[in-house]
XYZ file of C-alpha atoms in Angstrom:
132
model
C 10.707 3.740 -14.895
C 10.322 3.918 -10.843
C 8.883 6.411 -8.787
C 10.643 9.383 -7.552
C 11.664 10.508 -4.132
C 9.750 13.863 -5.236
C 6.611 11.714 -6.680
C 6.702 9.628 -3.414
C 6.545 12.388 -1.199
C 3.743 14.200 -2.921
C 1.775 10.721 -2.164
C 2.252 10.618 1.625
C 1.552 13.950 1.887
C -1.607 13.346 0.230
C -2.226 10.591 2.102
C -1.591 11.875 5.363
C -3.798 14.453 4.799
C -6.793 11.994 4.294
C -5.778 10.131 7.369
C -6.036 13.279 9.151
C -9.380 14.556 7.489
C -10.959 10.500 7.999
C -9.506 10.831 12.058
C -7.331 8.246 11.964
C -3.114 7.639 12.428
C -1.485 5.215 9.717
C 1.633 3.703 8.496
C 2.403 4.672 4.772
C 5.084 2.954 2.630
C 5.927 3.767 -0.732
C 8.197 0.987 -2.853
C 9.657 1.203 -6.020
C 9.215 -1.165 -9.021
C 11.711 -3.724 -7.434
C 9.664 -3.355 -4.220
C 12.482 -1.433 -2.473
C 11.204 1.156 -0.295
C 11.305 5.082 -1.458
C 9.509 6.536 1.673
C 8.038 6.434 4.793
C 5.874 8.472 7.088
C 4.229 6.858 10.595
C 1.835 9.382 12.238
C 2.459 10.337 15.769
C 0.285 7.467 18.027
C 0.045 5.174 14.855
C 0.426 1.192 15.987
C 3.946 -0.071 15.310
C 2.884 -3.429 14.167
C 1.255 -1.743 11.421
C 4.812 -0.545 10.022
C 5.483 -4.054 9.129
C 2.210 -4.646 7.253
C 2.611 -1.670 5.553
C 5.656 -2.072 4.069
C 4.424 -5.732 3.152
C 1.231 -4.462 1.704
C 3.216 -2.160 -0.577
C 5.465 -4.859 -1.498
C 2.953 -7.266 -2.446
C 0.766 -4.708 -4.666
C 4.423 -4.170 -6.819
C 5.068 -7.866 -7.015
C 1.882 -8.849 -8.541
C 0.993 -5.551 -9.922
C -2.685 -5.623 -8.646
C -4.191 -3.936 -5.234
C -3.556 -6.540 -2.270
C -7.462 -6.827 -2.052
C -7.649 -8.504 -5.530
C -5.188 -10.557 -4.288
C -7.062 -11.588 -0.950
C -10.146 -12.757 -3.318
C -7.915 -15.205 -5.351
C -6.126 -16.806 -2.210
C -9.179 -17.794 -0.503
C -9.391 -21.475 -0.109
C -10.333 -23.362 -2.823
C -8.913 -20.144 -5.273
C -6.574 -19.970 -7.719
C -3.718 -18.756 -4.783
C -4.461 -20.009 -1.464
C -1.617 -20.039 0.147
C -0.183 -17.510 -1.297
C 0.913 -15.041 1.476
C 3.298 -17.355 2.660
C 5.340 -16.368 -0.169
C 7.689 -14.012 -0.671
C 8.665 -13.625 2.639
C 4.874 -12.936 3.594
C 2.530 -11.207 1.419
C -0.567 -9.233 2.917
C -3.697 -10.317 1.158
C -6.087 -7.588 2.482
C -7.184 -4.315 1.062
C -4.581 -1.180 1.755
C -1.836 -2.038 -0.943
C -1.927 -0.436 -4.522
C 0.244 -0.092 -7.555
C 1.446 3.561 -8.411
C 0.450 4.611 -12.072
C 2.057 7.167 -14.162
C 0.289 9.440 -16.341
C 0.595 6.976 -19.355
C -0.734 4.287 -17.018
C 2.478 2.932 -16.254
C 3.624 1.323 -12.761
C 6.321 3.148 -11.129
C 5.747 1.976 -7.392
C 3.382 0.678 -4.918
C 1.527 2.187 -1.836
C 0.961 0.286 1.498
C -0.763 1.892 4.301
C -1.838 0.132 7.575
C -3.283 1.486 11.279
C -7.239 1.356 10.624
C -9.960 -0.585 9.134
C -8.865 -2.119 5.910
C -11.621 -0.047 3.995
C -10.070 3.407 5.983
C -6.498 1.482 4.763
C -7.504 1.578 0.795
C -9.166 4.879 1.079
C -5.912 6.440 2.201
C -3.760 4.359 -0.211
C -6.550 5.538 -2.877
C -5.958 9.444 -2.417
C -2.390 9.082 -2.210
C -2.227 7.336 -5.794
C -4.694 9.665 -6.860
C -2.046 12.373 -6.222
C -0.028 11.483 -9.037
């Protein structure tokens, strides 16, 4: 099962509106379960560069099903996967990236959101999963 258009629209709004309550302009990508993007939003004045690492932030929390944080803590050197962002055409290994959950606990999607601190990055990601 992926995430809707409907489903991935209720995120960004929810999203956007902590971005806006936390005073800060993001990048928010929502991807499907075969990491092909469902939506988009870039608040006005948000960095451009951050589109990018959005998107890949998204994409890497569907391909290994885990938020890109996790992911950062196993590809330190010496880890498990180091290295590992070179893969894949370029994963992001920093917080900001979740998977999307359905109400049985299923993953239907991913969220990527970049344009702040990487905590301010996960706490926006955070409220839009939390929408669902």
């Amino acid at each position: 099962m992926n995430i809707t258009l409907a489903q991935a629209q209720t995120i960004i709004k929810k999203a956007l509106d902590k971005a806006q309550k936390i005073d800060t302009k993001m990048n928010i990508s929502i991807v499907d379960t075969g990491a092909n993007p469902v939506a988009f939003a870039r608040m006005d004045g948000a960095w451009l560069g951050s589109a990018d690492i959005a998107l890949k932030k998204a994409k890497t929390a569907c391909f290994f099903d885990m938020p890109t944080g996790e992911i950062g803590k196993l590809s330190q050197p010496g880890a498990s996967l180091f290295n590992i962002e070179h893969s894949n055409g370029g994963l992001i290994s920093f917080p900001g990236g979740l998977p999307i959950k359905n109400d049985s606990g299923k993953i239907i999607g991913a969220i990527g959101v970049s344009g702040s601190t990487v905590e301010n990055d996960h706490t926006v990601a955070k409220a839009g999963c939390d929408a669902l």
